[in-house]
mmCIF file of C-alpha atoms in Angstrom:
data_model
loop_
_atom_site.group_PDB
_atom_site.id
_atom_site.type_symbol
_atom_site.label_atom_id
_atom_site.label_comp_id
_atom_site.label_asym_id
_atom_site.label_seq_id
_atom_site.Cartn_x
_atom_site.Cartn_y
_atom_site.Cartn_z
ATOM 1 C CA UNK A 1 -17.281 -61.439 3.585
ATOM 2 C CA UNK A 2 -20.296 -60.684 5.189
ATOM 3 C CA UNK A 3 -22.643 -57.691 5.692
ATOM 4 C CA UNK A 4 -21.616 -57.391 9.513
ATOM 5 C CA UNK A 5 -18.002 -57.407 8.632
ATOM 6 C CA UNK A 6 -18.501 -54.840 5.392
ATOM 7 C CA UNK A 7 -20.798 -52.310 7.239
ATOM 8 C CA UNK A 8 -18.087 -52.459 10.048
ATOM 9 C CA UNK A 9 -14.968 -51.808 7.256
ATOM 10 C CA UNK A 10 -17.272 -48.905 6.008
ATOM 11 C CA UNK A 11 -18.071 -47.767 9.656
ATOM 12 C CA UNK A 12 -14.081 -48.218 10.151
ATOM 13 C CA UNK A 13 -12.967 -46.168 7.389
ATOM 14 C CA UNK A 14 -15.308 -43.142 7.482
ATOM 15 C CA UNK A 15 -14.020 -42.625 11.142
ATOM 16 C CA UNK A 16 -10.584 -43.294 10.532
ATOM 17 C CA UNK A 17 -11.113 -40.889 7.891
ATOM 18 C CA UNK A 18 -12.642 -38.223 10.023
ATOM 19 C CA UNK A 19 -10.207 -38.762 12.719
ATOM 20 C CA UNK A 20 -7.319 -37.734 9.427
ATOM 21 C CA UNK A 21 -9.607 -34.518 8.360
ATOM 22 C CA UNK A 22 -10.097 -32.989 12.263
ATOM 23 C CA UNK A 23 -6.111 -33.494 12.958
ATOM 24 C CA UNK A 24 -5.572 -32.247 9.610
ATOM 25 C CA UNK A 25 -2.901 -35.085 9.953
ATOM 26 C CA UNK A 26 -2.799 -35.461 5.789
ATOM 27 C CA UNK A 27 -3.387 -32.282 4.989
ATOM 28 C CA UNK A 28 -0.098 -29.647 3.908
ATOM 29 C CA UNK A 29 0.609 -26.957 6.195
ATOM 30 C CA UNK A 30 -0.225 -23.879 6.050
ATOM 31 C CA UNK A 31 1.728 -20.923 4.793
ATOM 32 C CA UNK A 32 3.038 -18.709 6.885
ATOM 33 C CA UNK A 33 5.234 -15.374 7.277
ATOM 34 C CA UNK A 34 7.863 -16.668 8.969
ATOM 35 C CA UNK A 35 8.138 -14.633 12.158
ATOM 36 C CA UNK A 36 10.841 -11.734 11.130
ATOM 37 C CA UNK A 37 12.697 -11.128 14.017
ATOM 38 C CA UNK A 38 14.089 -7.413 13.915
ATOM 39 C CA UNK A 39 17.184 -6.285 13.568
ATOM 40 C CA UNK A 40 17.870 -2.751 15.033
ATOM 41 C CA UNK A 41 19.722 -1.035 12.618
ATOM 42 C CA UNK A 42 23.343 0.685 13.203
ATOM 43 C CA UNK A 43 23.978 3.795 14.102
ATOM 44 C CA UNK A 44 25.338 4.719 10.527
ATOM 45 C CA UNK A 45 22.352 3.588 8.414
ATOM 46 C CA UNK A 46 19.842 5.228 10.750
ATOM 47 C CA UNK A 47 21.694 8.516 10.540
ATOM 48 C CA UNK A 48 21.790 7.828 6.696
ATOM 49 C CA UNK A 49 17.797 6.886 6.895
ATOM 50 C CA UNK A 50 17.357 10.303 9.065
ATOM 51 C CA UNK A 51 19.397 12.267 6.196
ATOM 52 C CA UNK A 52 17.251 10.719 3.337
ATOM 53 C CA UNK A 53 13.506 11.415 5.869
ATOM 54 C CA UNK A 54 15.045 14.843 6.198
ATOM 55 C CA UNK A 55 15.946 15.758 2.658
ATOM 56 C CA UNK A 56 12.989 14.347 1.360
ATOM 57 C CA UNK A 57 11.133 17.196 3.599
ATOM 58 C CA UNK A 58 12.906 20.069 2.349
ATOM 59 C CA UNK A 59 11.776 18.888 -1.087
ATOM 60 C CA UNK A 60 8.751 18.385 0.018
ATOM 61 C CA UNK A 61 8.390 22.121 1.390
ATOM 62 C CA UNK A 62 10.166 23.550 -1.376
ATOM 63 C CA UNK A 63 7.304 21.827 -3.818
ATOM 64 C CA UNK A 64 4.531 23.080 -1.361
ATOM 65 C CA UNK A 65 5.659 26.878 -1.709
ATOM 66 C CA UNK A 66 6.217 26.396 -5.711
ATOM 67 C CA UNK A 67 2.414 24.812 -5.456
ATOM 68 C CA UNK A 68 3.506 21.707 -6.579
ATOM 69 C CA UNK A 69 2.994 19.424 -3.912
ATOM 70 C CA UNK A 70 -0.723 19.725 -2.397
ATOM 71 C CA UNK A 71 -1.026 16.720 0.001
ATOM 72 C CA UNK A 72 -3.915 15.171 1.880
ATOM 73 C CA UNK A 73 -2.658 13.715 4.279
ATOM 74 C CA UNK A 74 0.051 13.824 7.399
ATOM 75 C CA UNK A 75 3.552 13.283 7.005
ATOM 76 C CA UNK A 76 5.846 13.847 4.279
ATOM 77 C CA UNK A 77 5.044 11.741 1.010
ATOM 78 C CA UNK A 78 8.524 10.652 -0.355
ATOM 79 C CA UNK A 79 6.678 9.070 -3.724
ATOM 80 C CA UNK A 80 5.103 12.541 -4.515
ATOM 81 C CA UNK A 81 8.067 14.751 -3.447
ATOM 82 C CA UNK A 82 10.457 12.144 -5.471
ATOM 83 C CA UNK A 83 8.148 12.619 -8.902
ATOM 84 C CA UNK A 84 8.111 16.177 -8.885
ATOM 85 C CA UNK A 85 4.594 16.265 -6.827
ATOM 86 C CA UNK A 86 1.276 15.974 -7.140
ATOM 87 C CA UNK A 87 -1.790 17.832 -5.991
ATOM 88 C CA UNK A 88 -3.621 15.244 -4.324
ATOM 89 C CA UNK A 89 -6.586 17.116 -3.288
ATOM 90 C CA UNK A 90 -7.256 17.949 -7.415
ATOM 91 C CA UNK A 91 -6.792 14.367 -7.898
ATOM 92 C CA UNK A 92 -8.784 12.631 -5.161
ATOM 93 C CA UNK A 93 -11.761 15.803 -6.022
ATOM 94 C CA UNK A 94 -11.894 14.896 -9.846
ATOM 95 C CA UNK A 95 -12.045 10.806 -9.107
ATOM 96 C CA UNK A 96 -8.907 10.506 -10.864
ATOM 97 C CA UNK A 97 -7.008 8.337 -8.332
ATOM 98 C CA UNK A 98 -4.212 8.979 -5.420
ATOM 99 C CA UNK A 99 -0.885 8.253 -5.808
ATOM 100 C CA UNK A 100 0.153 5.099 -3.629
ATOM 101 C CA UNK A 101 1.931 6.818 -0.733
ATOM 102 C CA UNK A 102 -1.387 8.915 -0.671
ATOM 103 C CA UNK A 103 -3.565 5.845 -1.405
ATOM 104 C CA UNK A 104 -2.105 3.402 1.693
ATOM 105 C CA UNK A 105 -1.607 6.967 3.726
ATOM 106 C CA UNK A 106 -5.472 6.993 3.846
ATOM 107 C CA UNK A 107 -6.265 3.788 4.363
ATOM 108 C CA UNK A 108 -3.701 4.180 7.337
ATOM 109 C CA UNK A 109 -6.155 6.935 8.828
ATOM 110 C CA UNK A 110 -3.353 10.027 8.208
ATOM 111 C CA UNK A 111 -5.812 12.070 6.381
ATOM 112 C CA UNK A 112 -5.856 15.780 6.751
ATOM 113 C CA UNK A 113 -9.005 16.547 8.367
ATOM 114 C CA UNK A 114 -10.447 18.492 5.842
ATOM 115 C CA UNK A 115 -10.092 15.143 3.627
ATOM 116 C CA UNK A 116 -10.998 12.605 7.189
ATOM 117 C CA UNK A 117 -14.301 14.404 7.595
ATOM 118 C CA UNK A 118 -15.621 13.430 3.386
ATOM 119 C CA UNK A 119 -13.987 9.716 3.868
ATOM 120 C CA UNK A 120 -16.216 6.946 4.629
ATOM 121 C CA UNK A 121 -16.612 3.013 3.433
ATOM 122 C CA UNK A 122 -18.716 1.094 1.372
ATOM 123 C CA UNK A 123 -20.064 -1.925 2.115
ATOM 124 C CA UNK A 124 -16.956 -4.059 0.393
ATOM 125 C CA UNK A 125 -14.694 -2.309 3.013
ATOM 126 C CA UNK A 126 -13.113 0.218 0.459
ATOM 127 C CA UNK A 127 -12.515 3.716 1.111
ATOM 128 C CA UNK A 128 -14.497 6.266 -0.450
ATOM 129 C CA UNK A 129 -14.237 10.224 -0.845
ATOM 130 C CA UNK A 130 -17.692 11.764 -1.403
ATOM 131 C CA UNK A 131 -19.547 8.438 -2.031
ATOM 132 C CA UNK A 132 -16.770 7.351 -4.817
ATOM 133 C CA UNK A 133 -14.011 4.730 -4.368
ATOM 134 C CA UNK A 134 -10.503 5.970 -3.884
ATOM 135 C CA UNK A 135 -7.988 4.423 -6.423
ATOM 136 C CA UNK A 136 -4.511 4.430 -7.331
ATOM 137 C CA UNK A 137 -3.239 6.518 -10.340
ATOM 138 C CA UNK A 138 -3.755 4.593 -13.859
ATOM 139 C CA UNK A 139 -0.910 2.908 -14.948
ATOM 140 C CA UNK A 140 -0.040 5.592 -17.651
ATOM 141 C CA UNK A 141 0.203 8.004 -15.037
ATOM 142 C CA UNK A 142 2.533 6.069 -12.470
ATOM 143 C CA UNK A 143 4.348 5.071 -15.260
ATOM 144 C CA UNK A 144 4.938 9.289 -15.950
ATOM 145 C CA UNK A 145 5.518 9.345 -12.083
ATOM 146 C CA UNK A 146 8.514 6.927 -12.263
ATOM 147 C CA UNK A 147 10.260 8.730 -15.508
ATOM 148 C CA UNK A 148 10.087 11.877 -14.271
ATOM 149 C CA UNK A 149 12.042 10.478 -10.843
ATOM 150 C CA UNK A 150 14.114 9.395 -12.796
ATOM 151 C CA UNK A 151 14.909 12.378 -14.805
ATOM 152 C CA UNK A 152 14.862 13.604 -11.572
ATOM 153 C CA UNK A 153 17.502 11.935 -10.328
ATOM 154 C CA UNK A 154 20.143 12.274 -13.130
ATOM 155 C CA UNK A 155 19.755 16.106 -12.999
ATOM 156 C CA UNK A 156 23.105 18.308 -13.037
ATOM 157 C CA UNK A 157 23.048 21.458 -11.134
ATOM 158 C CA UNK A 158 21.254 24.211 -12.127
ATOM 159 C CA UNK A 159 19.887 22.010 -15.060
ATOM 160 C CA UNK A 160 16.421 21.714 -13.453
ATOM 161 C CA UNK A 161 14.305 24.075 -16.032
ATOM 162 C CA UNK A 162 15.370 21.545 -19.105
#
């Protein structure tokens, strides 16, 4: 072969080979969340949702007057209320960690704004309270969290001081 011919194979493949990487023609395709189309729910498991949203308040303001719910942010927190509660501000003060409903409630913006006006960011994008990064509870303590729902939620009547 000669050098014309091999410096035009070379030429040949390289842009053959470009023209593949800009189509992306070899390449796998991307994954993607497949586009979830909604389904409305019925009229009996809304109701049923409302039921649970509204029972889990009146927990939630029964905790508040015992003083064992103090949240930080809007809304009713159905992971605190559900573990027996949680005083937030104590927790997010002392650098001890949020619980998640508190945790993705203030990344959502639904601080109080007591809490909204000590928030801020650091330069990696994560939220801070008083210069210090807000975490989740340690494992040990979610771990607590989920056993004592679940004593919780095998509780007879009346059988709540045992």
């Amino acid at each position: 072969m000669t050098k014309w011919a091999r410096g035009c194979g070379v030429v040949g493949l390289m842009a053959f080979g470009y023209v593949l990487g800009a189509t992306g023609t070899l390449f796998p395709s991307r994954a993607s969340a497949q586009a979830k189309q909604e389904q409305p729910l019925t009229d009996d498991t809304a109701l049923k949702v409302k039921g649970a949203i509204d029972s889990v308040g009146t927990a939630g303001a029964a905790l508040q007057n015992e003083q064992k719910l103090m949240p930080i942010t809007t809304g009713t927190n159905a992971f605190a209320v559900l573990s027996g509660g949680v005083n937030a501000a104590e927790d997010l003060e002392s650098g001890r960690g949020v619980d998640p409903e508190t945790f993705a409630a203030l990344y959502a913006g639904l601080a109080t704004d007591e809490i909204k006006s000590k928030l801020d960011k650091d330069e990696n994008g994560r939220l801070t309270y008083n210069g210090k990064v807000v975490t989740l509870y340690s494992i040990s303590r979610l771990k607590h969290m989920f056993a004592e729902r679940e004593r919780l939620a095998i509780l007879k009547a009346g059988s709540a001081k045992e």
